[in-house]
mmCIF file of C-alpha atoms in Angstrom:
data_model
loop_
_atom_site.group_PDB
_atom_site.id
_atom_site.type_symbol
_atom_site.label_atom_id
_atom_site.label_comp_id
_atom_site.label_asym_id
_atom_site.label_seq_id
_atom_site.Cartn_x
_atom_site.Cartn_y
_atom_site.Cartn_z
ATOM 1 C CA MET A 12 0.043 -0.047 -0.223
ATOM 2 C CA VAL A 13 1.105 3.223 -0.973
ATOM 3 C CA ARG A 14 1.458 5.347 2.015
ATOM 4 C CA VAL A 15 1.275 9.432 2.173
ATOM 5 C CA GLU A 16 0.565 12.265 4.083
ATOM 6 C CA THR A 17 -3.022 13.530 3.010
ATOM 7 C CA PRO A 18 -3.130 17.342 3.023
ATOM 8 C CA ARG A 19 -5.745 19.109 5.336
ATOM 9 C CA ARG A 20 -7.504 20.885 2.698
ATOM 10 C CA THR A 21 -8.763 18.775 0.509
ATOM 11 C CA THR A 22 -12.524 18.127 -0.783
ATOM 12 C CA THR A 23 -13.868 15.523 -2.985
ATOM 13 C CA HIS A 24 -15.894 16.438 -6.822
ATOM 14 C CA CYS A 25 -17.899 15.279 -8.849
ATOM 15 C CA VAL A 26 -17.376 17.247 -12.623
ATOM 16 C CA PHE A 27 -19.999 16.065 -15.776
ATOM 17 C CA ALA A 28 -17.936 15.876 -18.936
ATOM 18 C CA SER A 29 -19.884 17.114 -22.110
ATOM 19 C CA ASP A 30 -21.849 13.593 -22.873
ATOM 20 C CA GLY A 31 -22.783 13.137 -19.103
ATOM 21 C CA THR A 32 -19.998 10.871 -17.951
ATOM 22 C CA PRO A 33 -19.526 11.930 -14.099
ATOM 23 C CA LEU A 34 -15.504 11.960 -13.253
ATOM 24 C CA SER A 35 -14.519 12.054 -9.841
ATOM 25 C CA ALA A 36 -11.450 14.838 -8.332
ATOM 26 C CA GLU A 37 -9.940 15.821 -5.249
ATOM 27 C CA VAL A 38 -8.478 19.634 -4.922
ATOM 28 C CA HIS A 39 -5.433 20.100 -2.638
ATOM 29 C CA GLY A 40 -4.383 23.680 -1.066
ATOM 30 C CA PRO A 41 -5.799 26.815 -1.265
ATOM 31 C CA ASP A 42 -8.395 28.034 -3.230
ATOM 32 C CA ASP A 43 -6.982 31.422 -2.992
ATOM 33 C CA ALA A 44 -3.460 30.117 -4.064
ATOM 34 C CA PRO A 45 -1.907 31.974 -7.364
ATOM 35 C CA VAL A 46 -1.920 28.482 -9.948
ATOM 36 C CA THR A 47 -2.721 25.417 -10.194
ATOM 37 C CA LEU A 48 -1.281 22.240 -10.677
ATOM 38 C CA VAL A 49 -4.113 19.674 -12.616
ATOM 39 C CA LEU A 50 -2.668 15.773 -12.885
ATOM 40 C CA ALA A 51 -3.678 13.361 -15.016
ATOM 41 C CA HIS A 52 -2.591 9.602 -14.956
ATOM 42 C CA GLY A 53 -2.256 6.973 -17.070
ATOM 43 C CA TRP A 54 -4.464 3.840 -18.574
ATOM 44 C CA CYS A 55 -5.230 1.342 -16.155
ATOM 45 C CA LEU A 56 -4.339 3.492 -13.244
ATOM 46 C CA ASP A 57 -6.059 6.152 -11.071
ATOM 47 C CA ARG A 58 -5.765 9.148 -9.599
ATOM 48 C CA THR A 59 -3.828 7.762 -6.584
ATOM 49 C CA SER A 60 -0.231 7.022 -8.643
ATOM 50 C CA TRP A 61 0.170 10.465 -8.648
ATOM 51 C CA ALA A 62 -0.001 9.737 -4.096
ATOM 52 C CA PRO A 63 3.627 9.583 -3.648
ATOM 53 C CA VAL A 64 4.529 13.062 -5.292
ATOM 54 C CA LEU A 65 1.639 15.164 -3.449
ATOM 55 C CA PRO A 66 4.064 15.619 -0.175
ATOM 56 C CA HIS A 67 6.584 17.132 -2.051
ATOM 57 C CA LEU A 68 4.583 19.393 -3.645
ATOM 58 C CA PRO A 69 4.168 23.119 -2.160
ATOM 59 C CA THR A 70 0.419 23.241 -1.373
ATOM 60 C CA GLY A 71 0.955 24.602 1.809
ATOM 61 C CA GLU A 72 0.737 21.152 3.889
ATOM 62 C CA SER A 73 3.450 19.433 2.065
ATOM 63 C CA ARG A 74 5.963 18.219 5.261
ATOM 64 C CA GLY A 75 8.722 17.707 2.715
ATOM 65 C CA GLY A 76 10.499 20.135 0.227
ATOM 66 C CA ALA A 77 11.407 19.146 -3.661
ATOM 67 C CA SER A 78 14.718 20.095 -3.732
ATOM 68 C CA GLU A 79 15.481 18.338 -7.161
ATOM 69 C CA GLY A 80 14.377 19.478 -10.198
ATOM 70 C CA GLY A 81 14.738 23.337 -8.369
ATOM 71 C CA GLY A 82 11.591 22.773 -6.371
ATOM 72 C CA THR A 83 11.430 23.450 -2.628
ATOM 73 C CA ASP A 84 8.501 23.821 -0.021
ATOM 74 C CA GLU A 85 9.348 27.772 0.782
ATOM 75 C CA ALA A 86 7.571 28.723 -2.454
ATOM 76 C CA PRO A 87 4.233 30.308 -2.448
ATOM 77 C CA PRO A 88 1.608 27.387 -1.892
ATOM 78 C CA ALA A 89 -0.340 25.766 -5.064
ATOM 79 C CA ARG A 90 -3.402 23.988 -5.339
ATOM 80 C CA VAL A 91 -3.372 20.503 -7.043
ATOM 81 C CA VAL A 92 -6.006 19.367 -8.963
ATOM 82 C CA ALA A 93 -5.847 15.354 -9.215
ATOM 83 C CA TYR A 94 -8.725 13.692 -10.981
ATOM 84 C CA ASP A 95 -9.614 9.826 -12.499
ATOM 85 C CA HIS A 96 -10.727 8.866 -16.205
ATOM 86 C CA ARG A 97 -13.657 7.630 -17.081
ATOM 87 C CA GLY A 98 -13.611 4.538 -16.712
ATOM 88 C CA HIS A 99 -11.114 4.502 -14.133
ATOM 89 C CA GLY A 100 -10.855 5.352 -10.714
ATOM 90 C CA ARG A 101 -14.449 6.943 -8.931
ATOM 91 C CA SER A 102 -15.393 8.182 -12.349
ATOM 92 C CA GLY A 103 -18.128 6.914 -14.190
ATOM 93 C CA ARG A 104 -17.393 3.639 -15.974
ATOM 94 C CA ASP A 105 -18.379 4.443 -19.485
ATOM 95 C CA HIS A 106 -17.612 -0.053 -20.850
ATOM 96 C CA ARG A 107 -19.218 1.439 -24.162
ATOM 97 C CA PRO A 108 -16.620 1.231 -27.405
ATOM 98 C CA ARG A 109 -18.041 3.858 -28.892
ATOM 99 C CA VAL A 110 -18.731 7.501 -26.804
ATOM 100 C CA ARG A 111 -21.547 8.975 -28.500
ATOM 101 C CA GLY A 112 -21.113 7.617 -32.281
ATOM 102 C CA ALA A 113 -17.219 7.730 -31.892
ATOM 103 C CA ARG A 114 -14.936 5.568 -30.914
ATOM 104 C CA ALA A 115 -13.040 5.693 -27.824
ATOM 105 C CA SER A 116 -9.921 7.866 -28.185
ATOM 106 C CA ILE A 117 -7.495 10.558 -26.738
ATOM 107 C CA ARG A 118 -9.306 13.065 -27.719
ATOM 108 C CA THR A 119 -12.481 11.884 -26.045
ATOM 109 C CA LEU A 120 -9.796 12.618 -22.819
ATOM 110 C CA ALA A 121 -8.892 15.557 -24.075
ATOM 111 C CA ASP A 122 -12.487 16.822 -23.729
ATOM 112 C CA ASP A 123 -12.667 15.623 -20.198
ATOM 113 C CA LEU A 124 -9.670 16.925 -18.943
ATOM 114 C CA SER A 125 -11.460 20.866 -20.546
ATOM 115 C CA ALA A 126 -14.454 19.281 -18.498
ATOM 116 C CA VAL A 127 -12.246 19.328 -15.318
ATOM 117 C CA ILE A 128 -10.908 22.200 -16.014
ATOM 118 C CA ASP A 129 -13.316 24.533 -17.022
ATOM 119 C CA ARG A 130 -15.245 23.406 -13.655
ATOM 120 C CA LEU A 131 -12.001 23.146 -11.043
ATOM 121 C CA ALA A 132 -9.695 26.018 -12.727
ATOM 122 C CA PRO A 133 -12.199 28.232 -14.504
ATOM 123 C CA GLU A 134 -9.291 31.276 -13.722
ATOM 124 C CA GLY A 135 -5.186 31.984 -13.362
ATOM 125 C CA PRO A 136 -2.491 30.309 -14.231
ATOM 126 C CA LEU A 137 -2.209 26.819 -15.184
ATOM 127 C CA VAL A 138 0.565 23.759 -14.818
ATOM 128 C CA LEU A 139 -0.723 20.250 -16.425
ATOM 129 C CA ALA A 140 1.164 16.953 -15.905
ATOM 130 C CA GLY A 141 0.210 14.056 -17.102
ATOM 131 C CA HIS A 142 1.616 10.166 -16.671
ATOM 132 C CA SER A 143 1.495 7.659 -19.812
ATOM 133 C CA MET A 144 -1.761 8.468 -20.920
ATOM 134 C CA GLY A 145 -2.232 11.275 -19.387
ATOM 135 C CA GLY A 146 0.094 12.331 -21.460
ATOM 136 C CA MET A 147 -1.176 11.621 -24.421
ATOM 137 C CA THR A 148 -4.093 13.641 -23.426
ATOM 138 C CA ILE A 149 -2.450 16.848 -22.343
ATOM 139 C CA MET A 150 -0.874 16.792 -26.028
ATOM 140 C CA ALA A 151 -4.341 16.194 -26.950
ATOM 141 C CA LEU A 152 -6.095 18.987 -25.106
ATOM 142 C CA ALA A 153 -3.114 21.793 -26.080
ATOM 143 C CA ALA A 154 -4.621 21.155 -30.159
ATOM 144 C CA LEU A 155 -8.549 21.197 -28.893
ATOM 145 C CA ARG A 156 -8.108 24.259 -26.768
ATOM 146 C CA PRO A 157 -5.480 26.496 -28.278
ATOM 147 C CA ASP A 158 -7.179 29.533 -26.716
ATOM 148 C CA LEU A 159 -6.504 27.624 -23.335
ATOM 149 C CA VAL A 160 -2.886 26.901 -24.213
ATOM 150 C CA ARG A 161 -2.730 30.511 -25.387
ATOM 151 C CA ASP A 162 -4.354 32.318 -22.251
ATOM 152 C CA ARG A 163 -3.135 30.062 -19.291
ATOM 153 C CA LEU A 164 -1.348 27.233 -20.567
ATOM 154 C CA ALA A 165 2.259 28.269 -18.305
ATOM 155 C CA GLY A 166 3.768 24.479 -18.044
ATOM 156 C CA VAL A 167 3.984 20.671 -18.901
ATOM 157 C CA ALA A 168 5.105 18.147 -18.022
ATOM 158 C CA LEU A 169 4.865 15.347 -20.013
ATOM 159 C CA VAL A 170 5.769 11.834 -18.053
ATOM 160 C CA SER A 171 6.468 8.525 -19.459
ATOM 161 C CA THR A 172 3.982 8.905 -22.456
ATOM 162 C CA ALA A 173 4.562 9.042 -26.103
ATOM 163 C CA ALA A 174 3.539 11.838 -28.887
ATOM 164 C CA ARG A 175 1.902 8.692 -31.054
ATOM 165 C CA SER A 176 1.583 5.015 -30.414
ATOM 166 C CA ALA A 177 4.205 3.672 -28.081
ATOM 167 C CA GLN A 178 6.940 1.807 -29.637
ATOM 168 C CA GLY A 179 7.084 -0.053 -25.744
ATOM 169 C CA VAL A 180 7.241 -4.247 -25.097
ATOM 170 C CA LEU A 181 3.061 -3.630 -25.686
ATOM 171 C CA GLY A 182 2.940 -1.047 -28.192
ATOM 172 C CA PRO A 183 1.742 -1.366 -31.768
ATOM 173 C CA ARG A 184 4.466 -0.903 -33.999
ATOM 174 C CA SER A 185 4.285 1.043 -37.728
ATOM 175 C CA GLY A 186 5.755 3.150 -39.440
ATOM 176 C CA PRO A 187 9.303 3.908 -41.206
ATOM 177 C CA ARG A 188 11.230 3.508 -37.425
ATOM 178 C CA SER A 189 9.183 0.345 -36.327
ATOM 179 C CA GLY A 190 10.315 -3.033 -36.644
ATOM 180 C CA PRO A 191 8.209 -6.177 -36.429
ATOM 181 C CA ARG A 192 5.823 -6.548 -33.762
ATOM 182 C CA SER A 193 6.741 -9.787 -31.446
ATOM 183 C CA GLY A 194 4.482 -13.286 -31.294
ATOM 184 C CA ALA A 195 3.543 -11.481 -27.640
ATOM 185 C CA ALA A 196 2.607 -8.181 -28.798
ATOM 186 C CA ARG A 197 0.135 -9.537 -31.408
ATOM 187 C CA VAL A 198 -2.315 -11.596 -29.034
ATOM 188 C CA PHE A 199 -1.399 -9.285 -26.265
ATOM 189 C CA THR A 200 -3.279 -6.445 -29.012
ATOM 190 C CA LEU A 201 -5.451 -9.476 -30.040
ATOM 191 C CA GLY A 202 -7.008 -9.668 -26.502
ATOM 192 C CA MET A 203 -7.500 -6.163 -25.752
ATOM 193 C CA ARG A 204 -9.986 -6.233 -28.861
ATOM 194 C CA VAL A 205 -12.068 -8.904 -27.147
ATOM 195 C CA LEU A 206 -11.567 -7.090 -23.893
ATOM 196 C CA ALA A 207 -12.821 -4.409 -25.862
ATOM 197 C CA ALA A 208 -16.167 -6.264 -27.446
ATOM 198 C CA ILE A 209 -17.291 -7.613 -24.167
ATOM 199 C CA PRO A 210 -21.011 -6.897 -23.966
ATOM 200 C CA PRO A 211 -21.519 -3.898 -20.646
ATOM 201 C CA LEU A 212 -22.391 -5.568 -17.734
ATOM 202 C CA PRO A 213 -24.141 -3.614 -15.012
ATOM 203 C CA VAL A 214 -22.080 -1.524 -13.029
ATOM 204 C CA GLU A 215 -21.556 -3.178 -9.777
ATOM 205 C CA ARG A 216 -20.822 -6.544 -11.539
ATOM 206 C CA ALA A 217 -17.955 -4.277 -13.810
ATOM 207 C CA ASP A 218 -16.026 -3.456 -10.927
ATOM 208 C CA ARG A 219 -15.905 -6.687 -9.111
ATOM 209 C CA LEU A 220 -15.523 -8.871 -11.429
ATOM 210 C CA PRO A 221 -11.404 -8.192 -12.533
ATOM 211 C CA GLU A 222 -10.469 -8.302 -8.540
ATOM 212 C CA ARG A 223 -12.196 -11.950 -8.762
ATOM 213 C CA LEU A 224 -10.678 -12.661 -11.913
ATOM 214 C CA ARG A 225 -7.709 -11.277 -10.269
ATOM 215 C CA ARG A 226 -7.867 -14.058 -7.489
ATOM 216 C CA LEU A 227 -8.633 -16.448 -9.574
ATOM 217 C CA ALA A 228 -4.868 -16.651 -10.009
ATOM 218 C CA PRO A 229 -2.522 -19.412 -9.486
ATOM 219 C CA ARG A 230 -0.987 -16.320 -6.937
ATOM 220 C CA GLU A 231 -1.005 -12.963 -5.955
ATOM 221 C CA ALA A 232 2.860 -12.935 -5.766
ATOM 222 C CA TRP A 233 3.114 -14.047 -9.657
ATOM 223 C CA GLY A 234 0.699 -11.203 -11.210
ATOM 224 C CA ILE A 235 2.317 -8.887 -8.799
ATOM 225 C CA GLU A 236 6.189 -9.835 -9.875
ATOM 226 C CA ARG A 237 4.964 -9.864 -13.914
ATOM 227 C CA SER A 238 3.409 -5.732 -12.612
ATOM 228 C CA ARG A 239 6.903 -5.024 -11.498
ATOM 229 C CA ARG A 240 8.882 -6.651 -14.408
ATOM 230 C CA LEU A 241 6.387 -4.446 -16.437
ATOM 231 C CA LEU A 242 6.028 -1.083 -15.128
ATOM 232 C CA PHE A 243 8.961 -0.661 -12.891
ATOM 233 C CA GLY A 244 13.162 -0.439 -12.816
ATOM 234 C CA HIS A 245 14.984 -2.426 -10.703
ATOM 235 C CA ASP A 246 15.085 -0.627 -7.908
ATOM 236 C CA SER A 247 11.569 0.671 -7.060
ATOM 237 C CA ASP A 248 9.854 -0.010 -3.600
ATOM 238 C CA PRO A 249 7.618 -3.552 -3.546
ATOM 239 C CA SER A 250 4.370 -1.801 -1.789
ATOM 240 C CA HIS A 251 4.126 0.259 -5.232
ATOM 241 C CA HIS A 252 4.306 -2.872 -7.160
ATOM 242 C CA ARG A 253 1.115 -4.612 -5.119
ATOM 243 C CA ALA A 254 -0.362 -0.785 -4.963
ATOM 244 C CA ALA A 255 0.202 -0.156 -9.077
ATOM 245 C CA HIS A 256 -0.869 -4.312 -9.822
ATOM 246 C CA ARG A 257 -4.516 -3.906 -7.427
ATOM 247 C CA MET A 258 -5.052 -0.016 -9.637
ATOM 248 C CA ILE A 259 -4.920 -2.429 -11.664
ATOM 249 C CA GLY A 260 -6.696 -4.957 -11.013
ATOM 250 C CA ARG A 261 -9.354 -2.626 -10.347
ATOM 251 C CA THR A 262 -10.034 -1.374 -14.076
ATOM 252 C CA ALA A 263 -13.191 -2.686 -15.436
ATOM 253 C CA LEU A 264 -11.983 -5.599 -18.323
ATOM 254 C CA ARG A 265 -14.276 -3.506 -20.490
ATOM 255 C CA THR A 266 -12.563 -0.058 -20.178
ATOM 256 C CA VAL A 267 -9.040 -1.415 -20.237
ATOM 257 C CA GLY A 268 -9.715 -3.389 -23.762
ATOM 258 C CA ALA A 269 -11.381 0.039 -25.030
ATOM 259 C CA TRP A 270 -8.579 2.277 -24.268
ATOM 260 C CA TYR A 271 -5.645 0.074 -25.181
ATOM 261 C CA GLY A 272 -7.718 1.083 -28.467
ATOM 262 C CA ALA A 273 -7.158 4.920 -28.014
ATOM 263 C CA LEU A 274 -3.964 3.789 -27.229
ATOM 264 C CA SER A 275 -3.187 2.548 -30.022
ATOM 265 C CA ALA A 276 -4.795 4.928 -32.560
ATOM 266 C CA HIS A 277 -3.219 8.016 -30.922
ATOM 267 C CA ASP A 278 -1.088 10.326 -32.885
ATOM 268 C CA GLU A 279 -0.387 13.868 -31.235
ATOM 269 C CA VAL A 280 2.544 14.393 -33.154
ATOM 270 C CA ALA A 281 1.582 17.624 -34.566
ATOM 271 C CA SER A 282 -0.579 19.060 -31.470
ATOM 272 C CA LEU A 283 3.207 19.551 -30.082
ATOM 273 C CA ALA A 284 3.726 22.615 -32.319
ATOM 274 C CA ALA A 285 1.013 24.053 -29.996
ATOM 275 C CA LEU A 286 2.999 23.835 -26.951
ATOM 276 C CA HIS A 287 5.697 25.583 -28.871
ATOM 277 C CA ASP A 288 5.009 29.152 -26.372
ATOM 278 C CA VAL A 289 4.877 26.717 -23.325
ATOM 279 C CA PRO A 290 7.686 25.721 -20.723
ATOM 280 C CA VAL A 291 7.664 21.919 -21.021
ATOM 281 C CA ARG A 292 9.265 18.720 -19.036
ATOM 282 C CA VAL A 293 10.210 15.991 -20.318
ATOM 283 C CA LEU A 294 10.224 12.821 -18.179
ATOM 284 C CA VAL A 295 10.953 9.303 -18.620
ATOM 285 C CA GLY A 296 12.460 6.148 -16.690
ATOM 286 C CA GLU A 297 15.897 4.414 -18.762
ATOM 287 C CA ARG A 298 14.185 2.039 -18.282
ATOM 288 C CA ASP A 299 10.385 2.029 -18.976
ATOM 289 C CA ARG A 300 9.417 -0.794 -21.485
ATOM 290 C CA LEU A 301 5.814 0.620 -22.662
ATOM 291 C CA THR A 302 7.269 4.397 -23.336
ATOM 292 C CA PRO A 303 10.815 3.862 -23.588
ATOM 293 C CA PRO A 304 13.223 6.964 -24.289
ATOM 294 C CA ARG A 305 13.452 7.058 -28.244
ATOM 295 C CA ASP A 306 9.491 7.695 -27.935
ATOM 296 C CA ALA A 307 10.416 11.054 -24.816
ATOM 297 C CA ARG A 308 13.272 12.622 -27.483
ATOM 298 C CA LEU A 309 10.756 11.920 -29.924
ATOM 299 C CA ILE A 310 8.799 14.440 -27.697
ATOM 300 C CA ALA A 311 11.700 16.296 -27.066
ATOM 301 C CA ASP A 312 13.027 17.011 -30.613
ATOM 302 C CA ALA A 313 9.381 18.505 -31.345
ATOM 303 C CA LEU A 314 9.642 21.184 -28.995
ATOM 304 C CA PRO A 315 11.996 24.267 -29.065
ATOM 305 C CA PRO A 316 15.586 22.980 -27.605
ATOM 306 C CA THR A 317 14.061 25.649 -23.980
ATOM 307 C CA ALA A 318 12.335 22.196 -23.699
ATOM 308 C CA VAL A 319 13.517 19.805 -20.710
ATOM 309 C CA LEU A 320 14.439 16.029 -21.410
ATOM 310 C CA ASP A 321 14.962 13.980 -17.969
ATOM 311 C CA VAL A 322 16.151 10.402 -18.523
ATOM 312 C CA MET A 323 16.718 9.068 -14.789
ATOM 313 C CA PRO A 324 18.741 6.257 -14.298
ATOM 314 C CA HIS A 325 17.109 3.221 -13.279
ATOM 315 C CA ALA A 326 13.669 3.835 -13.286
ATOM 316 C CA GLY A 327 10.858 1.949 -15.507
ATOM 317 C CA HIS A 328 7.037 3.549 -16.328
ATOM 318 C CA MET A 329 6.271 4.056 -13.499
ATOM 319 C CA LEU A 330 7.831 7.593 -12.483
ATOM 320 C CA PRO A 331 5.269 9.057 -9.885
ATOM 321 C CA MET A 332 5.749 6.159 -7.391
ATOM 322 C CA GLU A 333 9.623 5.426 -8.244
ATOM 323 C CA ARG A 334 11.170 8.905 -8.388
ATOM 324 C CA PRO A 335 8.151 10.882 -6.490
ATOM 325 C CA VAL A 336 10.864 13.879 -4.867
ATOM 326 C CA ALA A 337 12.881 13.944 -8.778
ATOM 327 C CA VAL A 338 9.077 14.223 -10.656
ATOM 328 C CA ALA A 339 8.218 16.736 -7.827
ATOM 329 C CA GLY A 340 10.923 18.621 -8.450
ATOM 330 C CA HIS A 341 10.165 19.296 -11.954
ATOM 331 C CA LEU A 342 6.537 20.548 -11.546
ATOM 332 C CA ALA A 343 7.753 23.284 -8.107
ATOM 333 C CA ALA A 344 10.011 24.734 -11.014
ATOM 334 C CA LEU A 345 7.335 24.601 -13.067
ATOM 335 C CA LEU A 346 5.008 25.978 -10.588
ATOM 336 C CA GLU A 347 7.697 28.486 -9.550
ATOM 337 C CA GLU A 348 7.856 29.843 -13.451
ATOM 338 C CA ALA A 349 4.250 29.937 -13.411
ATOM 339 C CA ARG A 350 3.752 32.908 -11.076
#
C-alpha cells in the first residue's frame, strides 16, 4: 500500500463530462493559490498513482520540500487537482467502445480534461502534468483548446508518455522506424480487442469482475511480479508494485480493452506545435518498457530547445511512484515559473 500524508485541505468533486459521464476529482491546497496544477494519470491506473508526489509539492500542507529539479517547500502554495479518467478509479464507467458515435479516443479524454479545468480551475495560470495516457491527453488538449494554451497554460510535464502509438513492448509497431512486432505483442493486442468487445455489464458487476479474476490467478505474487517487470525499474519499492497491480485489477475489463484501442490509434505529434511557447519538461525512466526513452526524445525533438528532457537512471514506467521527489521537483520548478 502506498503510504502518504493526505493534505488537510482536500475536497472531493464530481465533474460532468460533455456526454454526462461523471468524473471524480480531488482538490488539494488553498483556493486562492496563485497557480493550479492538474494531474492526469495513466491507463488502468487512477489518481492515487500520483499520491507519492503530493507530499513533495508546495500545496501549503506538505512536509517535505522537493529539492530535485529546483522546487522547495518555501515556494508559495499551489492548488493541485487530481482526477480519474472516465472508466478509471471513481469516475463513471463508460464501458461502450463508442462514445456518442465516436470511437473511444484520446481526444475524448482531452475533452474530459477540458471539463475538469473549466469546472475546478476556471481562472488563473495552469500547469498540467500527465503520466502515460495522461500525457497523451494533455497533448490532445493542446490541439483542442488553443485558447487555453494561449491565455493560461504556464507549464507542462509529460511523464513516461508518447506522442504517438508507443513503441514499447505492448505498443503497436508502425511506421518506417518500427521493427516487426513480437508474437506476444500480437496476442496481447488481440486480447485487448476481445476485452473491448465484452458486452456491457451492470456497474456493480463490472467493478467486481477484475478483482475476482485476479483472485483466481494461481498466486497473486505472480501477478505482482509480472506488474513489477513490466512497469518498474530495478530499485523500486515492493509496496508500489502491489499498489499498481491492484489499481490495474480494479479497472473494468471492457475499459481496459476499449482504452487500449485509443492508445493504439493515438497520434498527437502535430499537437506538440501548440506547446511551442510553453515551458515543457519531458520525463522518462531509462528502463521504461512501455514508453521507452526514444518516445520521450521524439517529443523533445519536436519542441523548442528550451524544453527539458530528463532520462532518469534505472527507473521504469511508473515515475510518480519510483521517483516522486524528482518528479515533484520538476513540477515545483514549473509552478515557480508560472507565478
